[in-house]
Amino acid sequence: MGRFEELDKMVRDGIISKDAADDIKERSMKKSLTDNNITMPTITEHMRKGKLQYTCMIPASQSRNGKRHQITGKTREECEKRWTTEMYDVLESGKTHAPETISDLMLEWMSKKQDVKKQTLTGYYSHYDNHIKNAPFAKKKIKDVRLQDCKDIIAYLINKRDGAAAGMGYNTIRHIKSEISMAFDYAIANEYINVNYMTTVKINQGLCDTTRARQSKAWTDEELQELCSAALTSWEKKKMYRHSATLMAMIFTGCRAGEFCALEWSDFDENKRTLTINKTLTSYKNHETGIHTQALSTPKTPDSVRTIELTDEAIFWLKEIKRRQIESGIETTHICSSRNGLYANQRDLNIRFEVFCKANGIEYSPTHTARRTYASVLYDGGVPVSEIARDLGHKKITTTMNSYYKPRATKNLTNQKNKVFVTAVTAGAKTLKTL
């Protein structure tokens, strides 16, 4: 305790007694605790092995190590003194008392959220700043929160406009609900509250805004042929749209845009016909500095670390990217590079892909369409979904089928359906005749 060093020196020099110094320290510590609204818990007495013992509890939120524990003493005064000393140590170390409002709780939870990627944490702060901080819910005391309060914040988010014609979409509300719930779980773990009511709240997806939702698709075979032809001819004839080869390589490898942007030429083994995915390029706005940051990170999930066995088309377009880099005089270790040889990010790619598609009369779709196309073309061609899921880095095949496979058939299947039903009805009629 730095502020008591002078008292300790006075004791060593014989100016005051140790008892007098200890008394001054205790009174000073008690005043500091009182000034910070830290009050003495109830002291109880009980018999332990035939001896009287005095105890009080220190909650996890106020302990040195973040764990709930008991203070004991042979006398009430000894118990109180030990509690005062520990609480003062905690106060001096900068550990604050329990948060009062939901806003306080969210800020504390985010400040101690060290087990997520920086870009994920930035998303938490963004949701808090834009959708929670100024809501009446944020000013609610955490000890007073009830189920209806949690229902009210979801209704508030569904109807939130902020001057815009459209409200908030389901996925955004789902993420915010999850973040509030995680903060409440943190509060329970630290003994601030006892119940997380948010876990029982449902979001009525039908009431959420859908006007800004993108219609996800996969390119048809005809569109793929148009893209391939345009990508080849535009470079051969005009040396334009260098990144059209990048788009095609993404289609035939199924990589996420961030994964592809992070690739090095050392990740591509032409002899073994493999591509190793072990990193991703992220772009986000740092919540502390407000500066847009671009950095390499680990892939989205552990299963995203993988080695893809490449098809002939994938190898062709990867080699085409290299050829175009050489012809453009670009010296780089990156498969997906800017003109100066640095990383090209997803936002830049989307802009260049859109320009390329528009110039060639092809309907533009964002980079994730390439990944959906990879899954859909292979599944329509009879490749087992388990193999497709492994290539995409999915742990569950349900993710592949529910989120990435998109029906692409353009032919009329009415005749085929008719034959199926006619066969079923005919078989049923024959069965009836035999009865």
XYZ file of C-alpha atoms in Angstrom:
435
model
C 0.000 0.000 0.000
C 1.988 2.930 -1.316
C 0.097 5.629 0.555
C 1.040 4.067 3.925
C 4.774 3.844 3.277
C 5.420 7.031 5.274
C 3.584 5.581 8.279
C 5.669 2.413 8.058
C 8.848 4.509 7.977
C 7.707 6.421 11.055
C 7.206 3.105 12.876
C 10.693 1.947 11.873
C 12.183 5.265 13.045
C 10.396 4.969 16.412
C 8.302 8.115 15.885
C 4.959 6.327 16.445
C 3.976 2.864 17.664
C 2.855 0.089 15.350
C -0.568 -0.020 17.026
C -1.047 3.704 16.418
C -0.018 3.328 12.767
C -2.364 0.367 12.301
C -5.233 2.391 13.785
C -4.584 5.273 11.376
C -4.412 2.843 8.441
C -7.690 1.160 9.383
C -9.573 4.432 9.788
C -8.181 5.676 6.464
C -9.154 2.458 4.675
C -12.691 2.517 6.127
C -13.170 6.116 4.980
C -12.052 5.215 1.430
C -14.470 2.287 1.340
C -17.337 4.455 2.621
C -16.553 7.150 0.036
C -16.839 4.498 -2.680
C -20.133 3.074 -1.353
C -18.536 -0.247 -0.345
C -20.352 -1.410 2.769
C -19.521 -4.052 5.338
C -21.433 -7.316 4.785
C -23.227 -9.110 7.597
C -20.885 -10.904 10.001
C -22.202 -14.198 11.337
C -20.951 -16.293 14.214
C -20.978 -20.058 14.515
C -19.204 -22.903 16.259
C -16.462 -24.739 14.358
C -14.709 -27.680 16.051
C -15.886 -26.417 19.411
C -14.601 -22.874 18.853
C -16.549 -19.684 18.130
C -15.795 -18.257 14.674
C -16.883 -15.070 12.885
C -17.342 -15.006 9.107
C -18.534 -12.790 6.254
C -18.729 -13.397 2.483
C -16.958 -11.489 -0.266
C -18.756 -11.835 -3.619
C -16.822 -12.651 -6.793
C -17.283 -9.095 -8.083
C -15.377 -7.664 -5.106
C -12.682 -10.274 -4.497
C -8.998 -10.150 -5.350
C -9.115 -13.182 -7.644
C -12.655 -12.847 -9.013
C -13.955 -15.779 -6.956
C -16.493 -15.745 -4.139
C -14.929 -16.624 -0.795
C -15.243 -16.327 2.977
C -13.416 -14.082 5.451
C -12.963 -15.574 8.918
C -11.761 -14.280 12.281
C -11.535 -15.403 15.897
C -13.328 -12.192 16.908
C -15.812 -9.893 15.184
C -13.169 -7.155 15.133
C -10.607 -9.458 13.497
C -13.101 -10.479 10.815
C -14.001 -6.848 10.121
C -10.334 -5.836 9.938
C -9.498 -8.596 7.449
C -12.477 -7.633 5.297
C -11.461 -3.961 5.378
C -7.895 -4.769 4.325
C -8.960 -6.982 1.397
C -11.599 -4.548 0.171
C -9.124 -1.683 0.326
C -6.579 -3.719 -1.677
C -9.222 -4.407 -4.305
C -10.209 -0.731 -4.423
C -6.589 0.402 -4.770
C -5.980 -2.122 -7.543
C -8.687 -0.449 -9.610
C -11.325 -3.176 -9.417
C -14.682 -1.431 -9.223
C -17.816 -2.467 -7.419
C -20.713 -4.140 -9.189
C -22.202 -2.242 -12.152
C -25.507 -0.546 -11.429
C -27.231 -0.212 -14.811
C -27.423 -2.398 -17.897
C -25.260 0.163 -19.672
C -22.608 -0.209 -16.944
C -22.851 -3.976 -17.215
C -22.457 -4.018 -21.011
C -19.375 -1.801 -20.830
C -17.781 -3.929 -18.094
C -18.558 -7.160 -19.942
C -17.076 -5.861 -23.196
C -13.982 -4.488 -21.450
C -13.220 -7.967 -20.087
C -14.196 -9.918 -23.197
C -10.751 -11.237 -24.116
C -11.812 -14.526 -25.710
C -13.057 -13.112 -29.032
C -11.357 -11.659 -32.085
C -10.862 -7.891 -32.222
C -13.239 -7.497 -35.139
C -15.913 -9.394 -33.199
C -15.432 -7.136 -30.169
C -15.663 -4.109 -32.458
C -19.046 -5.436 -33.593
C -20.197 -5.673 -29.963
C -19.247 -2.045 -29.321
C -20.928 -0.957 -32.548
C -24.212 -2.624 -31.595
C -24.005 -1.107 -28.106
C -23.283 2.425 -29.373
C -25.867 2.358 -32.151
C -28.751 0.379 -30.657
C -28.462 -0.094 -26.876
C -26.743 2.888 -25.243
C -29.538 5.386 -25.846
C -32.447 2.997 -25.275
C -34.483 3.235 -22.024
C -33.404 -0.370 -21.393
C -29.766 0.736 -20.918
C -30.675 2.925 -17.925
C -32.484 0.108 -16.142
C -30.820 -1.122 -12.934
C -29.628 -4.676 -13.455
C -31.100 -5.864 -10.151
C -34.540 -4.632 -11.276
C -34.559 -6.301 -14.707
C -37.486 -8.641 -15.333
C -38.754 -10.719 -18.247
C -40.943 -7.911 -19.587
C -37.957 -5.559 -19.771
C -36.165 -8.071 -21.990
C -39.244 -8.436 -24.198
C -39.488 -4.652 -24.408
C -35.941 -4.171 -25.704
C -36.539 -6.716 -28.471
C -39.766 -4.922 -29.424
C -37.855 -1.622 -29.321
C -35.256 -3.004 -31.737
C -37.889 -4.419 -34.090
C -39.580 -1.020 -34.330
C -36.388 1.082 -34.233
C -36.183 3.500 -37.158
C -33.836 6.440 -36.302
C -35.304 8.430 -39.172
C -35.000 5.576 -41.657
C -37.982 4.194 -43.527
C -37.017 0.624 -42.718
C -36.575 -0.981 -39.322
C -33.957 -3.473 -38.180
C -33.468 -6.896 -39.728
C -33.788 -10.220 -37.947
C -30.097 -11.140 -37.996
C -29.021 -7.824 -36.460
C -31.606 -8.152 -33.675
C -30.584 -11.778 -33.123
C -26.955 -10.744 -32.635
C -27.852 -7.924 -30.233
C -30.089 -10.253 -28.195
C -27.225 -12.738 -27.959
C -24.812 -10.025 -26.772
C -27.192 -8.805 -24.060
C -27.733 -12.415 -22.966
C -23.978 -13.027 -22.749
C -23.620 -9.899 -20.613
C -26.339 -11.220 -18.277
C -24.548 -14.588 -18.055
C -21.418 -12.667 -17.072
C -23.444 -10.838 -14.414
C -24.696 -14.148 -12.989
C -21.159 -15.567 -12.908
C -20.046 -12.504 -10.938
C -23.088 -12.664 -8.623
C -24.513 -9.321 -9.750
C -27.859 -10.968 -10.593
C -29.423 -14.407 -10.258
C -31.486 -14.856 -13.450
C -30.964 -14.258 -17.166
C -34.458 -13.555 -18.467
C -33.191 -12.860 -21.988
C -32.693 -16.579 -22.649
C -36.466 -17.136 -22.763
C -37.282 -14.219 -25.077
C -38.236 -15.078 -28.666
C -37.816 -12.836 -31.706
C -40.831 -12.741 -34.037
C -39.014 -12.921 -37.352
C -42.180 -11.999 -39.224
C -42.181 -8.554 -37.598
C -38.567 -7.779 -38.509
C -37.702 -5.655 -41.511
C -36.876 -7.523 -44.726
C -36.555 -4.645 -47.212
C -32.755 -4.547 -46.917
C -32.230 -8.317 -46.887
C -30.190 -9.565 -49.825
C -31.575 -12.356 -51.941
C -28.807 -14.942 -51.813
C -28.216 -16.869 -55.010
C -25.783 -19.084 -56.871
C -24.841 -18.525 -60.496
C -26.455 -20.832 -63.038
C -24.444 -22.851 -65.544
C -25.293 -20.277 -68.218
C -24.068 -17.424 -66.021
C -20.881 -19.335 -65.199
C -20.184 -19.765 -68.911
C -20.720 -16.040 -69.465
C -18.384 -15.155 -66.567
C -15.641 -17.496 -67.832
C -15.858 -16.176 -71.372
C -15.878 -12.531 -70.282
C -12.973 -13.056 -67.860
C -10.816 -14.570 -70.598
C -11.667 -12.275 -73.515
C -11.525 -9.022 -71.533
C -7.924 -9.746 -70.520
C -6.731 -11.260 -73.793
C -8.130 -8.486 -75.958
C -7.921 -5.421 -73.699
C -5.805 -6.395 -70.671
C -8.724 -5.238 -68.515
C -10.344 -6.566 -65.328
C -7.306 -8.382 -63.900
C -9.340 -9.484 -60.870
C -11.897 -11.309 -63.006
C -9.493 -14.264 -62.697
C -9.690 -13.853 -58.910
C -13.479 -14.101 -59.067
C -13.290 -17.291 -61.116
C -10.704 -18.833 -58.768
C -12.970 -18.076 -55.811
C -15.858 -19.823 -57.574
C -13.795 -22.961 -58.213
C -12.213 -23.156 -54.737
C -15.190 -22.162 -52.560
C -13.034 -19.957 -50.322
C -14.449 -17.145 -48.233
C -13.378 -13.739 -49.534
C -11.255 -13.052 -46.449
C -9.577 -16.448 -46.785
C -8.760 -15.888 -50.440
C -7.431 -12.394 -49.761
C -5.044 -13.852 -47.151
C -3.586 -16.537 -49.440
C 0.128 -16.608 -50.265
C 1.585 -18.334 -53.301
C 3.283 -20.710 -50.859
C -0.215 -21.960 -49.905
C -0.719 -23.242 -53.473
C 1.008 -26.530 -54.326
C 0.530 -27.146 -58.038
C 2.283 -30.525 -57.966
C 0.105 -31.889 -55.162
C -2.906 -29.943 -56.554
C -3.782 -28.502 -53.149
C -4.580 -25.148 -51.581
C -4.008 -24.661 -47.824
C -6.374 -22.383 -45.889
C -5.007 -21.348 -42.468
C -5.664 -17.601 -42.141
C -8.063 -14.835 -43.142
C -7.744 -11.126 -43.882
C -10.036 -8.963 -41.753
C -10.972 -5.308 -42.075
C -12.692 -3.487 -39.221
C -12.919 -0.166 -37.404
C -11.037 -0.274 -34.100
C -13.521 0.715 -31.359
C -10.799 2.375 -29.266
C -9.026 4.443 -31.925
C -11.764 4.785 -34.531
C -9.189 3.822 -37.175
C -9.988 1.288 -39.882
C -7.653 -1.664 -39.431
C -6.652 -4.462 -41.802
C -4.934 -7.496 -40.325
C -4.446 -11.230 -40.690
C -6.408 -13.416 -38.298
C -7.222 -17.059 -37.704
C -10.014 -18.518 -39.879
C -13.650 -18.253 -38.810
C -13.794 -21.634 -37.034
C -11.332 -24.468 -36.237
C -12.854 -26.487 -39.099
C -12.054 -23.621 -41.475
C -8.378 -24.617 -41.310
C -8.200 -27.087 -44.186
C -6.449 -28.243 -47.331
C -8.542 -28.278 -50.512
C -7.880 -30.774 -53.304
C -8.061 -28.623 -56.429
C -9.945 -29.326 -59.637
C -8.534 -28.595 -63.097
C -10.595 -25.394 -63.284
C -9.302 -24.164 -59.930
C -5.673 -24.775 -60.946
C -6.221 -23.062 -64.305
C -7.565 -19.865 -62.725
C -4.923 -19.752 -59.989
C -2.238 -19.974 -62.696
C -4.152 -17.329 -64.651
C -3.944 -14.967 -61.651
C -0.180 -15.510 -61.566
C 0.154 -14.921 -65.308
C -1.721 -11.641 -65.066
C 0.422 -10.481 -62.155
C 3.569 -11.147 -64.205
C 2.171 -9.413 -67.287
C 1.216 -6.420 -65.113
C 4.699 -6.224 -63.604
C 3.395 -6.983 -60.089
C 5.935 -8.573 -57.753
C 4.155 -10.070 -54.750
C 3.881 -13.117 -52.521
C 0.097 -12.677 -52.329
C -2.267 -14.614 -54.587
C -4.804 -11.812 -54.340
C -2.888 -8.530 -54.540
C -3.342 -4.867 -55.257
C -1.388 -3.244 -58.083
C 1.423 -2.300 -55.686
C 1.751 -5.904 -54.498
C -0.019 -5.485 -51.158
C -3.110 -7.314 -49.881
C -6.340 -6.671 -51.779
C -9.299 -6.594 -49.388
C -12.862 -7.816 -49.801
C -14.330 -4.332 -50.270
C -11.951 -3.601 -53.162
C -12.756 -6.940 -54.768
C -16.503 -6.350 -54.588
C -16.070 -2.987 -56.343
C -13.934 -4.511 -59.096
C -16.235 -7.501 -59.543
C -19.242 -5.205 -59.883
C -17.496 -3.099 -62.538
C -16.478 -6.252 -64.419
C -19.991 -7.733 -64.364
C -21.666 -4.472 -65.385
C -19.263 -3.975 -68.295
C -20.079 -7.462 -69.597
C -23.846 -7.361 -69.063
C -23.826 -9.943 -66.269
C -25.932 -9.562 -63.118
C -23.589 -8.729 -60.248
C -23.658 -10.551 -56.914
C -21.293 -10.066 -53.917
C -18.239 -12.272 -53.374
C -20.104 -14.784 -51.180
C -22.068 -15.849 -54.276
C -18.898 -17.569 -55.478
C -18.893 -19.757 -52.366
C -22.581 -20.629 -52.742
C -22.002 -21.435 -56.416
C -19.203 -23.853 -55.527
C -21.509 -25.722 -53.135
C -24.496 -25.721 -55.490
C -22.673 -26.829 -58.668
C -21.024 -29.759 -56.858
C -24.217 -30.864 -55.117
C -26.245 -30.682 -58.341
C -23.491 -32.762 -59.958
C -23.855 -35.548 -57.400
C -20.832 -34.868 -55.190
C -21.543 -36.042 -51.590
C -22.514 -33.155 -49.333
C -20.003 -34.335 -46.715
C -17.181 -33.719 -49.215
C -18.552 -30.284 -50.097
C -18.846 -29.351 -46.412
C -15.220 -30.335 -45.840
C -14.058 -28.162 -48.742
C -16.015 -25.208 -47.380
C -14.743 -25.708 -43.837
C -18.133 -26.569 -42.351
C -18.402 -28.804 -39.297
C -22.025 -29.705 -40.052
C -23.504 -30.620 -43.433
C -26.707 -28.852 -42.369
C -24.805 -25.548 -42.614
C -23.836 -26.398 -46.182
C -27.357 -27.346 -47.209
C -29.310 -24.702 -45.308
C -27.088 -21.696 -45.959
C -25.035 -22.404 -49.085
C -26.867 -24.730 -51.434
C -29.152 -22.790 -53.772
C -31.331 -24.549 -56.393
C -30.117 -23.408 -59.820
C -32.248 -25.502 -62.219
C -33.736 -23.319 -64.929
C -35.504 -25.995 -66.999
C -39.182 -26.779 -66.592
C -39.558 -29.884 -64.436
C -43.367 -30.090 -64.720
C -43.280 -33.105 -67.074
C -40.986 -34.997 -64.737
C -43.289 -34.233 -61.793
C -46.299 -35.384 -63.818
C -44.652 -38.749 -64.520
C -43.927 -39.240 -60.827
C -47.532 -38.593 -59.807
C -48.967 -40.679 -62.668
C -46.784 -43.617 -61.573
C -47.940 -43.183 -57.978
C -51.627 -43.002 -58.879
C -51.393 -45.941 -61.318
C -49.716 -48.097 -58.738
C -52.424 -47.185 -56.244
C -55.189 -48.121 -58.717
C -53.616 -51.534 -59.372
C -53.464 -52.169 -55.646
C -57.184 -51.383 -55.265
C -58.104 -53.827 -58.066
C -56.352 -56.689 -56.313
C -58.369 -56.188 -53.116
